[in-house]
Coordinates of C-alpha atoms in Angstrom, one line a residue:
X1 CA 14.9 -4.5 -84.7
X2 CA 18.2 -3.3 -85.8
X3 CA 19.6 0.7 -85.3
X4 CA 22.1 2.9 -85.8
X5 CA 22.7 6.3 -85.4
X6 CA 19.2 7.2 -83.8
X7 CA 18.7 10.1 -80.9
X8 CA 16.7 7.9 -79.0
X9 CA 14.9 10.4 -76.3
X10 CA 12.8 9.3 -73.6
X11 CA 10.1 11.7 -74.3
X12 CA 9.4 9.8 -77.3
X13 CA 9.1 6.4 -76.0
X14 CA 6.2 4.9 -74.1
X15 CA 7.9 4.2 -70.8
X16 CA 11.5 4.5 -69.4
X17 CA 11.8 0.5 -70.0
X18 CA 11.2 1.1 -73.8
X19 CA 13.5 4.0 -73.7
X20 CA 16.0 1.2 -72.2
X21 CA 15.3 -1.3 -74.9
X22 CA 16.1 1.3 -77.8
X23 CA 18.9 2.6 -75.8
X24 CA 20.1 -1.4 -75.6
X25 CA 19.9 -1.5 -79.6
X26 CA 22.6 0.9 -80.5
X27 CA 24.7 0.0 -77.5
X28 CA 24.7 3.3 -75.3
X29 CA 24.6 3.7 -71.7
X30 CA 24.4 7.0 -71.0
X31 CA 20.5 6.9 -69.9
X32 CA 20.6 10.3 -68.6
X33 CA 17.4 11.3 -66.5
X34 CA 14.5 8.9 -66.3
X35 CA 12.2 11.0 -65.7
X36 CA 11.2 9.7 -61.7
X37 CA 9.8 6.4 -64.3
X38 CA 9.7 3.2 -62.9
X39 CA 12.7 0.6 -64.5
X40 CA 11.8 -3.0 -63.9
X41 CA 13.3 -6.5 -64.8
X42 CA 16.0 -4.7 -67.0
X43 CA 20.5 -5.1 -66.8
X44 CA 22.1 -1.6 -67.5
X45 CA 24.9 -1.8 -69.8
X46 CA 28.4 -1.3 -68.1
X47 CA 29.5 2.2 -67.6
X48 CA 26.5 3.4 -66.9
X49 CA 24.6 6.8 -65.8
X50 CA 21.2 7.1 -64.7
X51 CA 19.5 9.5 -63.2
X52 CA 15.7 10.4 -61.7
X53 CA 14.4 7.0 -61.7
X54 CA 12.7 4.3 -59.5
X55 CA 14.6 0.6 -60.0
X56 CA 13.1 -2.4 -59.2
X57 CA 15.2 -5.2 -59.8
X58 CA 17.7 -3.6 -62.2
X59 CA 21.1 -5.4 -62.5
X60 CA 23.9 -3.0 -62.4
X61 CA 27.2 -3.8 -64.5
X62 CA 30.9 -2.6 -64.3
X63 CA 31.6 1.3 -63.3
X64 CA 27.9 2.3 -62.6
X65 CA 27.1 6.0 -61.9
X66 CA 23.3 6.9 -59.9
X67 CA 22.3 9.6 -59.1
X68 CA 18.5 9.8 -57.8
X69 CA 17.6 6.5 -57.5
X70 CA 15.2 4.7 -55.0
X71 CA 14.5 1.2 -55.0
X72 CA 15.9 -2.5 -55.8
X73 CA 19.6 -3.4 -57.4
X74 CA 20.8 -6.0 -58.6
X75 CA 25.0 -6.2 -58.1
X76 CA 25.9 -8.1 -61.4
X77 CA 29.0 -9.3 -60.6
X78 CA 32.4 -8.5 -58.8
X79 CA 33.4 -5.8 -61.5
X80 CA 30.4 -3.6 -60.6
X81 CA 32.3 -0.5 -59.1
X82 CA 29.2 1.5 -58.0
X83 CA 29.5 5.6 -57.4
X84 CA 25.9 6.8 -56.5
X85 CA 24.4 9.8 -55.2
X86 CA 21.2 10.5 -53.2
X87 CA 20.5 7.1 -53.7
X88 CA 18.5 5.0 -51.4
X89 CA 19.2 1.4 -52.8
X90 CA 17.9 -1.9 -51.4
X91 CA 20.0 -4.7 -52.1
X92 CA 18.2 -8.4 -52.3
X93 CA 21.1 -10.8 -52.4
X94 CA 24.5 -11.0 -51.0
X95 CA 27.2 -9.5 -52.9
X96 CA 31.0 -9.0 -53.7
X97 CA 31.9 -5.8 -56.1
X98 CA 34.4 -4.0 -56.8
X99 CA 34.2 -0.9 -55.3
X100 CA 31.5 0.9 -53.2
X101 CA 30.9 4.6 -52.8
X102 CA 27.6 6.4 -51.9
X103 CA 27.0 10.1 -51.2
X104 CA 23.7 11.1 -49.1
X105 CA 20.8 8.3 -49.3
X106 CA 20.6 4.7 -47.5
X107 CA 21.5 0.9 -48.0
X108 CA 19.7 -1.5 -47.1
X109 CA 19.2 -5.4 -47.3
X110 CA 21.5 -8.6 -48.1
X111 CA 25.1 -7.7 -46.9
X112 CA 27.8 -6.7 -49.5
X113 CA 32.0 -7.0 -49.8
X114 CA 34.1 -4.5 -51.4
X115 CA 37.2 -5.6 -53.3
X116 CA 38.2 -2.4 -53.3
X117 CA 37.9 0.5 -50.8
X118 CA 34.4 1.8 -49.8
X119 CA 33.3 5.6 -49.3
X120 CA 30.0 6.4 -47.1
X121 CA 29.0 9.8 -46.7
X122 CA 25.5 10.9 -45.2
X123 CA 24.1 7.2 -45.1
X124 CA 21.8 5.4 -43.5
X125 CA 23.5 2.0 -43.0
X126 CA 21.0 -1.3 -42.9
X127 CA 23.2 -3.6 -43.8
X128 CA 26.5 -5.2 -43.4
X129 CA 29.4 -4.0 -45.3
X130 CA 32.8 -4.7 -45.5
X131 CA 36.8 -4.6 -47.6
X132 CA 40.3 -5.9 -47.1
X133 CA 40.9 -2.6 -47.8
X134 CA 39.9 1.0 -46.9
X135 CA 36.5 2.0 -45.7
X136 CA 36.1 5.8 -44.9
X137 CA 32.9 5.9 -43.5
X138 CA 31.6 9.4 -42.4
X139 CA 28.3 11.3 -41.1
X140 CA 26.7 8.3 -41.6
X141 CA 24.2 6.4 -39.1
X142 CA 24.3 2.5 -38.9
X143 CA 21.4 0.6 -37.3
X144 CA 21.6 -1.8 -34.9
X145 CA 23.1 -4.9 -35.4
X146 CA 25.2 -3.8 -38.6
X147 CA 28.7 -3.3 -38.7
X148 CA 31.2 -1.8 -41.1
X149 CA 34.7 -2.7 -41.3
X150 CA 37.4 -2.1 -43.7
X151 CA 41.3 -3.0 -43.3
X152 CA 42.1 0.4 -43.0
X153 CA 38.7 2.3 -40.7
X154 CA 38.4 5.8 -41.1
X155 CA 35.5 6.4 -38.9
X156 CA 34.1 10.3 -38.6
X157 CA 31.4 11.7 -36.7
X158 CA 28.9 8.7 -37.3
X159 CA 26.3 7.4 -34.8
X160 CA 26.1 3.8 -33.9
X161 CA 23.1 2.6 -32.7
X162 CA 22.2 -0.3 -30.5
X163 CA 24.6 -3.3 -31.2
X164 CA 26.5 -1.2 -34.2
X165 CA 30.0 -2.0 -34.5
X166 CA 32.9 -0.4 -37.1
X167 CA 35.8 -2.3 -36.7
X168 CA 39.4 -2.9 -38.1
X169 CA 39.7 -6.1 -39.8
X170 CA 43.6 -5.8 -41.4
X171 CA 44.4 -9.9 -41.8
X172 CA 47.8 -8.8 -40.3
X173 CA 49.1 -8.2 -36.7
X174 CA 48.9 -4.2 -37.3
X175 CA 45.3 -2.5 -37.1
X176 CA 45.3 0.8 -38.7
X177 CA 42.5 3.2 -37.9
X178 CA 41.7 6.9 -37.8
X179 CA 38.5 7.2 -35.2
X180 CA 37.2 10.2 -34.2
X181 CA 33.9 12.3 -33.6
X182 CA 31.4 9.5 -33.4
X183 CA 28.2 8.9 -31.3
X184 CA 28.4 5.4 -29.7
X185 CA 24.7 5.0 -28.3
X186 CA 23.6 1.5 -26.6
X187 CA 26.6 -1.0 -26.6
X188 CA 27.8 -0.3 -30.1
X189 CA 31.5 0.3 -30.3
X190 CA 34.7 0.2 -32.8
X191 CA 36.3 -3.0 -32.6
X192 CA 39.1 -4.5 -33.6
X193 CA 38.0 -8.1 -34.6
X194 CA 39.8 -12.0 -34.4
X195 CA 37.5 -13.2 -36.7
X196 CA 40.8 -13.6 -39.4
X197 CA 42.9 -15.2 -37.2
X198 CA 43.4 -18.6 -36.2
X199 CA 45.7 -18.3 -32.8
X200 CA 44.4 -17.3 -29.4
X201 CA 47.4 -14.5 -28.6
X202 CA 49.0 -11.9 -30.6
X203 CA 50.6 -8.9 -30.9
X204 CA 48.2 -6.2 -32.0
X205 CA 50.1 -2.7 -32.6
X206 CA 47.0 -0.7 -32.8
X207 CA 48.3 2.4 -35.0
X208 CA 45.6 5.4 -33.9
X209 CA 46.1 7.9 -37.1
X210 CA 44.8 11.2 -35.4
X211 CA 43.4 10.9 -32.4
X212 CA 40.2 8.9 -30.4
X213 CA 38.2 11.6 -28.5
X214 CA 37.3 11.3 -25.1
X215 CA 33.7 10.4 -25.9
X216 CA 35.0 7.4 -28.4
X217 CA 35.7 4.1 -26.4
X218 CA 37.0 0.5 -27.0
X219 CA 34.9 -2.0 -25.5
X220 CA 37.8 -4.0 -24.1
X221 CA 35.5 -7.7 -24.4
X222 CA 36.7 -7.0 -28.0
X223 CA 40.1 -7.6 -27.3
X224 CA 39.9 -11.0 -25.6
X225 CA 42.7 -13.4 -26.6
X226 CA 45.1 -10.4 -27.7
X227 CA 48.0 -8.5 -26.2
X228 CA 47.8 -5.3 -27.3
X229 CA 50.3 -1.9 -27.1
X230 CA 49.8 1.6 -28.8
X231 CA 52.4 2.5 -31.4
X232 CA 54.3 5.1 -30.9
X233 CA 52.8 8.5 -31.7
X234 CA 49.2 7.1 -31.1
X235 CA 46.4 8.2 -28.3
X236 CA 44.4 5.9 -26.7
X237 CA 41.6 6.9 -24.5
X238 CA 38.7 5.8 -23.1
X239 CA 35.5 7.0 -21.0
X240 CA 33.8 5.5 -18.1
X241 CA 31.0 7.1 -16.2

């Protein structure tokens, strides 16, 4: 089947995947809203927006916008820059993309890495997630055992549960992080992490970009192996009870 020019409409189709299909044949990826339809087994075309819809294994391609979804994706490579909204995604298998951002919803399953920076807002975190680069992560709650860390950690009234960790991860001598507000239950804690380096001892000028409150702390077992000073114009602090 060959088209052009159609106004393919969803109402008109038998189910959201034929809607797909039709959509496919004339090269548009503007879906629009799927009705709360199931979508199964199908790759969205890059630049993509759907919304109101049910994925189950649906490969997702280049700058991908959704809003509404529930279910299983499919990261199709590291060019997928994903921007969703009320979304509560499950992700089967390891990825890399480009960029992550996700407003109100959850993710959950195989951990992912950001080329690019990463934005959580009003998430529940299931996963590992991580970037070279900046990770602003805020109001969200990550389970136990997961950590988020970014080269640059801006960390704002989350709650870390269990073994949760948000750490700074810069692969230089200079941590950079902005950590306030945040619930640290059970032994989860920011950290700044050695896992990039190589030598037992270095200088770490942890740069505090605001201020830690009192109810933040640094579990100092974090920092074995480093010496470490506060730059000028940074606040430390830590509680004990």
């Amino acid at each position: 089947l060959s088209i052009t020019g159609c106004n393919i409409q969803l109402k008109n189709c038998k189910d959201a995947n034929t809607y797909i299909i039709l959509k496919h044949k004339q090269n548009e990826a503007d879906y629009g809203d799927l009705g709360e339809q199931t979508v199964s087994n199908t790759t969205l075309l890059e630049n993509a927006l759907a919304e109101n819809a049910v994925f189950s294994n649906v490969t997702i391609q280049g700058a991908t916008e959704l809003h509404n979804v529930s279910g299983s994706v499919i990261f199709g490579g590291s060019n997928v820059a994903l921007n969703a909204v009320d979304c509560f995604l499950y992700n089967g298998t390891a990825a890399t993309v480009a960029s992550l951002a996700i407003r109100r919803g959850s993710l959950s399953g195989s951990a992912i890495v950001s080329i690019g920076e990463v934005y959580l807002n009003d998430v529940d975190v299931t996963t590992n997630v991580s970037t070279a680069n900046k990770a602003n992560v805020e109001y969200s709650r990550i389970t136990d055992g997961v950590s988020v860390s970014g080269g640059v950690l801006i960390a704002t009234g989350n709650e870390l549960r269990g073994t949760a960790s948000v750490k700074a991860t810069a692969p230089s001598s200079t941590i950079t992080a902005d950590i306030s507000g945040n619930r640290f239950l059970g032994s989860s804690k920011f950290a700044v992490s050695k896992d990039l380096y190589t030598i037992n001892n270095f200088h770490c000028d942890i740069r505090i970009v605001g201020n830690m409150s009192d109810h933040d702390f640094v579990d100092d077992t974090s920092f074995n192996g480093f010496t470490h000073t506060i730059a000028a114009g940074s606040h430390w602090s830590r509680s004990e009870e």
